[in-house]
Coordinates of C-alpha atoms in Angstrom, one line a residue:
X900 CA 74.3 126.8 172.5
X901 CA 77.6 127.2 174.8
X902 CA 77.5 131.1 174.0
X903 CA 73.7 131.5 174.8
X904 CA 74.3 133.0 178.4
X905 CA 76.5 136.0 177.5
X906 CA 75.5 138.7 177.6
X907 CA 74.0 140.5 175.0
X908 CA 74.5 144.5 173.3
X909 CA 72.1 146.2 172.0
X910 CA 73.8 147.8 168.4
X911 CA 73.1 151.5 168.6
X912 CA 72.4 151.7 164.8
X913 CA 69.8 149.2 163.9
X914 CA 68.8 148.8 167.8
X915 CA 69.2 144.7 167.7
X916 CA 70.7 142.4 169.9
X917 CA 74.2 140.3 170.0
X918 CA 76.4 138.5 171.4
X919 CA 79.7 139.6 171.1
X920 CA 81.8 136.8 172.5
X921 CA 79.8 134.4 169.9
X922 CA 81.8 132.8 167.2
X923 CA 81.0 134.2 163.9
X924 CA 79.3 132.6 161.3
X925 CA 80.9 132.2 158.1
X926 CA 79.0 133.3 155.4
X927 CA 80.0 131.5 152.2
X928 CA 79.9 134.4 149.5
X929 CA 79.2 133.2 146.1
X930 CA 82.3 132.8 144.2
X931 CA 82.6 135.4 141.3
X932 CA 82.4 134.0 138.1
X933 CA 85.9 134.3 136.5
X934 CA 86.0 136.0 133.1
X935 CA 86.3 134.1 130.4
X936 CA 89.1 134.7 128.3
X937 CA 88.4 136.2 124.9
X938 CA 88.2 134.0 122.5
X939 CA 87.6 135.1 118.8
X940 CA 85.7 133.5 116.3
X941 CA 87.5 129.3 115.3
X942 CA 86.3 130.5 111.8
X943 CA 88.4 133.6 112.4
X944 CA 91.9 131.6 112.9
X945 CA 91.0 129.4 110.3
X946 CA 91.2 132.5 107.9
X947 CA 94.0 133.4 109.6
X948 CA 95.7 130.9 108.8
X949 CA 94.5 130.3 105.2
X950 CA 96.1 133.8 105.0
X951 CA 99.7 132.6 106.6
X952 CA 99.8 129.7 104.9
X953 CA 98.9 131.1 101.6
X954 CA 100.5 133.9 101.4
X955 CA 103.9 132.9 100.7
X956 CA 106.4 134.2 97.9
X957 CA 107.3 131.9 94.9
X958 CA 110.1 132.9 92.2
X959 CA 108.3 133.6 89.0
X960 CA 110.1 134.0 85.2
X961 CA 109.3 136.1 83.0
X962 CA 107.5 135.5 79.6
X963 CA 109.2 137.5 77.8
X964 CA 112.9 137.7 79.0
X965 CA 112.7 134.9 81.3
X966 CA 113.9 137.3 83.9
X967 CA 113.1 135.6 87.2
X968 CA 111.7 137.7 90.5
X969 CA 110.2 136.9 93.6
X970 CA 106.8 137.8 94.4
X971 CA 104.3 137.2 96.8
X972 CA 101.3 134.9 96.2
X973 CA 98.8 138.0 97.4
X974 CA 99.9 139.6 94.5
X975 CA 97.7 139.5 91.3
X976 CA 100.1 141.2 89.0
X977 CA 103.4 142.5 88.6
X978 CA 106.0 144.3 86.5
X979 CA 109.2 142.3 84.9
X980 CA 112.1 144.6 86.9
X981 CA 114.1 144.0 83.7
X982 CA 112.0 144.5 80.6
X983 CA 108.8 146.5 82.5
X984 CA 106.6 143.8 80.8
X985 CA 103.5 143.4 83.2
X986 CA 102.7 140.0 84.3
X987 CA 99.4 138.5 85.3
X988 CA 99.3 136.3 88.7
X989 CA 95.7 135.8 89.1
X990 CA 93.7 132.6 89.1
X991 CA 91.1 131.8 86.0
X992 CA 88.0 130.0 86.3
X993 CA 86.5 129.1 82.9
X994 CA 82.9 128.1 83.0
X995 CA 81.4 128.7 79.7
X996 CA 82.4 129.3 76.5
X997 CA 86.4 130.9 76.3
X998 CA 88.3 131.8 73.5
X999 CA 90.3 135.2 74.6
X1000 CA 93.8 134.7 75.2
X1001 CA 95.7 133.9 78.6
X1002 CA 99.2 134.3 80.1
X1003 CA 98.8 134.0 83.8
X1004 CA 101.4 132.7 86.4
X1005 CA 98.3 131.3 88.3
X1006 CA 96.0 128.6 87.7
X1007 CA 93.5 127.8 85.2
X1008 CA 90.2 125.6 86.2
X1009 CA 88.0 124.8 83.2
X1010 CA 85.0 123.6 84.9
X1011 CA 82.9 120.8 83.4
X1012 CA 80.2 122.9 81.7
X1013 CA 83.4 124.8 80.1
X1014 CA 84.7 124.9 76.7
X1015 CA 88.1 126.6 76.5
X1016 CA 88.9 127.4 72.3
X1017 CA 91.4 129.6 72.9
X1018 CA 94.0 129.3 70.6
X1019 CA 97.1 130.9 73.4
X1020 CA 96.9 130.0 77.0
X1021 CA 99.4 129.8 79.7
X1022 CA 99.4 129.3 82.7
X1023 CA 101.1 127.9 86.3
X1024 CA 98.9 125.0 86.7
X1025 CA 95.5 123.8 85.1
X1026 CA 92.3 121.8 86.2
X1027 CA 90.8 120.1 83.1
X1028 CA 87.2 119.2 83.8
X1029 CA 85.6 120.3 80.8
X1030 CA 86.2 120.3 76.7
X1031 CA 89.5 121.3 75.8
X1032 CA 89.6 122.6 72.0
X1033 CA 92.6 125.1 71.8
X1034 CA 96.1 125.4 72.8
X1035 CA 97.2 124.9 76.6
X1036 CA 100.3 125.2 77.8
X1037 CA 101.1 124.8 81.2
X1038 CA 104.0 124.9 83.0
X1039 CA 103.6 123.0 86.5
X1040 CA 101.0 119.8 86.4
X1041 CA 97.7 119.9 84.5
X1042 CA 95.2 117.7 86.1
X1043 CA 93.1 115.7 84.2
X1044 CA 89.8 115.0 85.5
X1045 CA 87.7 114.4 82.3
X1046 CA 85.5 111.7 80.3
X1047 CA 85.8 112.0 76.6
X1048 CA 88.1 113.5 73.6
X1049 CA 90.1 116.4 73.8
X1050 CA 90.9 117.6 70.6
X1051 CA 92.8 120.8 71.5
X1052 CA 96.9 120.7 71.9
X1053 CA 98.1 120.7 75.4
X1054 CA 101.6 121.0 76.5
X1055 CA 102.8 120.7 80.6
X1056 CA 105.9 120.4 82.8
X1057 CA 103.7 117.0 84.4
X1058 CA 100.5 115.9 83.6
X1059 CA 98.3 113.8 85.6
X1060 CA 95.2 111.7 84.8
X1061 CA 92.6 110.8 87.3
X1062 CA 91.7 107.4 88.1
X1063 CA 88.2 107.7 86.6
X1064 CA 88.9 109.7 83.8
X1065 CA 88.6 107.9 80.1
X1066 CA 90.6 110.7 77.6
X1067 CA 91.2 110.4 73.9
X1068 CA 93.6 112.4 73.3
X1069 CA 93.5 114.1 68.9
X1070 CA 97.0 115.8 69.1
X1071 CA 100.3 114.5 70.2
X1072 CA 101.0 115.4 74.0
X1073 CA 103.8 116.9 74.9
X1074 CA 104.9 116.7 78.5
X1075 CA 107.8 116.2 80.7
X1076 CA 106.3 113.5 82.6
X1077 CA 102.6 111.9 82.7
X1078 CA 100.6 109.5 85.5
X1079 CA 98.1 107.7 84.0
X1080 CA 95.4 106.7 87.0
X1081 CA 92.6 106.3 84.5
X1082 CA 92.4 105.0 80.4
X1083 CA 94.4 107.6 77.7
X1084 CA 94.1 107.1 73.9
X1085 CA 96.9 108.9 72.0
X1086 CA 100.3 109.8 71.1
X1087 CA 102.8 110.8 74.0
X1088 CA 105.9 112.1 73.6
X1089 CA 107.9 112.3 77.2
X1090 CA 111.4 114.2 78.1
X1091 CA 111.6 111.9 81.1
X1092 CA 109.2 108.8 82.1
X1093 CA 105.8 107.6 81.6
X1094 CA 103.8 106.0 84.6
X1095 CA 100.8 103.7 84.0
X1096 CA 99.8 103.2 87.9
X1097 CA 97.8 99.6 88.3
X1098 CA 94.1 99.3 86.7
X1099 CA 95.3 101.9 84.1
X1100 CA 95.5 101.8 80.7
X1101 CA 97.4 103.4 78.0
X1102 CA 96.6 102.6 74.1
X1103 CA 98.9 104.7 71.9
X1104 CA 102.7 105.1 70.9
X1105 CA 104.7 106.2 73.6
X1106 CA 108.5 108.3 72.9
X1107 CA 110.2 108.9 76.3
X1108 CA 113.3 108.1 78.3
X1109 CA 111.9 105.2 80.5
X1110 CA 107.8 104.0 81.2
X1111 CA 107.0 102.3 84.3
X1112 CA 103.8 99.8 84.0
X1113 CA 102.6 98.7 87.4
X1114 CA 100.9 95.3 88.3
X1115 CA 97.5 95.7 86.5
X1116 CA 98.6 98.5 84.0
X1117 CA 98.0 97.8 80.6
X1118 CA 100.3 99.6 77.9
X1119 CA 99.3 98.9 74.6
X1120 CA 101.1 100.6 71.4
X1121 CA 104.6 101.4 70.0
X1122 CA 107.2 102.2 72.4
X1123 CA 110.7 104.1 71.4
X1124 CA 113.1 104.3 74.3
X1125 CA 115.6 107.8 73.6
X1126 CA 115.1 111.3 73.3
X1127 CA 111.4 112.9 73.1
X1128 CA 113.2 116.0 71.4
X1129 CA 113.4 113.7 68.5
X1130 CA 110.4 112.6 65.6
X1131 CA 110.1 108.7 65.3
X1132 CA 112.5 109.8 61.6
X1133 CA 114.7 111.3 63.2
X1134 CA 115.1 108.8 66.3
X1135 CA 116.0 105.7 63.8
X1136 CA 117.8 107.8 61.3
X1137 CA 118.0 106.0 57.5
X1138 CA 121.4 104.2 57.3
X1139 CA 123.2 106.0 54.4
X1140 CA 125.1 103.9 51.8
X1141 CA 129.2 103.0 52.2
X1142 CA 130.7 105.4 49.2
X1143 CA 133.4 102.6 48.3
X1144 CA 136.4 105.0 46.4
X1145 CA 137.4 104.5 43.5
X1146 CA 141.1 103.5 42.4
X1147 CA 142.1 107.1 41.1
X1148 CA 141.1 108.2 44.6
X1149 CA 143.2 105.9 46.9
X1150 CA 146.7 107.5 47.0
X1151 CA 149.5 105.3 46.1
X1152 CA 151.4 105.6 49.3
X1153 CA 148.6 104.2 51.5
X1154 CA 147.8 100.8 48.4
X1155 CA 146.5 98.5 51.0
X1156 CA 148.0 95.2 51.0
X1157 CA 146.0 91.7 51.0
X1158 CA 145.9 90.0 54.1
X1159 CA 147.4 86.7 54.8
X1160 CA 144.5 84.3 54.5
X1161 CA 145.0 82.6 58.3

């Protein structure tokens, strides 16, 4: 090598021999390993933000003096700021046999293997996958995912039936507006419209403001066009007789004259 005839040094440490004029070899260090930036669990930010996402404040109303209030959906219960009436906000899952009473702004699920006899329930929004016997009222949408008769009342703001759900249906329904995505048997009475999507079917009499039959629906029953507030009676009202009056009640003055014949 060209620095192989320098002379060498002796290091007065270790005692060994070098070359100072030599060129230096470059000793390639392993590169340190850069830290890794902490991540937290993925499973972590999804609950995260399940919790952002769901926890999110709705106006609620009263049940008793429909005083209104905003709350947060964390909350499970609350007090009415005007009449000190507490409210339940939780979330009711119904799996067996149920007959207490409920008054919830939250949801009510009645599984398939349930069987809800209650004669008073209320709630935000219901699930109906089981046997419905009582009384539900419910003041969002009730979803209808069910095979077979439902003799118990229910009541909604919406209602909507699955596409593979077959429902006969005892009592009148009462609703503001229904979807029908699978078959219904029975009376429904409507504030606004009825929607039979395509494959569906509807057999009953139907009282609303306006029905919509898609391409492949199938409506079969009576329909009354005008207001659901009203009985069939009262929407075609009996036509009462003319009361003809009598001579002694026609004042003289106002004797109507025959008319030319033209």
């Amino acid at each position: 090598m060209e620095y192989a005839a320098a002379k060498s040094t002796m290091c007065r440490q270790c005692g060994a021999h070098f070359v100072p004029s030599a060129p230096k070899l470059e000793v390639r260090l392993r590169p340190k390993e850069e830290p890794l930036e902490t991540v937290a669990d993925p499973s972590l930010f999804r609950k995260l933000e399940g919790f952002w996402a769901k926890h999110h404040s709705s106006i609620i109303e009263c049940f008793d003096c429909k005083a209104t209030q905003e709350i947060s959906s964390a909350a499970s219960s609350t007090i009415c700021p005007k009449c000190s009436k507490h409210i339940d906000l939780r979330d009711y899952k119904i799996t067996t046999s149920f007959s207490r009473s409920i008054r919830t702004h939250g949801q009510v699920h009645l599984t398939a293997k349930g069987d809800l006899s209650s004669s008073s329930v209320t709630c935000r929004s219901a699930l109906i996958e089981g046997k419905l016997r009582g009384n539900l009222h419910c003041l969002g949408t009730a979803t209808i995912n069910f095979s077979g008769k439902i003799p118990g009342r229910l009541t909604a703001e919406h209602i909507l039936v699955e596409r593979k759900s077959v429902v006969q249906f005892f009592r009148r329904v009462r609703v503001k507006s229904i979807e029908i995505r699978g078959e219904v048997t029975g009376e429904i009475v409507a504030e606004a419209a009825v929607v039979i999507h395509r494959n569906a079917v509807l057999d009953g009499n139907v009282t609303a403001k306006a029905i919509s039959v898609e391409k492949g629906g199938v409506f079969c029953g009576q329909l009354i066009i005008g207001s659901a507030g009203l009985t069939q009676a009262e929407l075609l009202p009996e036509s009462k007789p003319a009361i003809t009056p009598t001579a002694e009640e026609i004042p003289p003055a106002v004797v109507p004259h025959p008319l030319p014949a033209t």
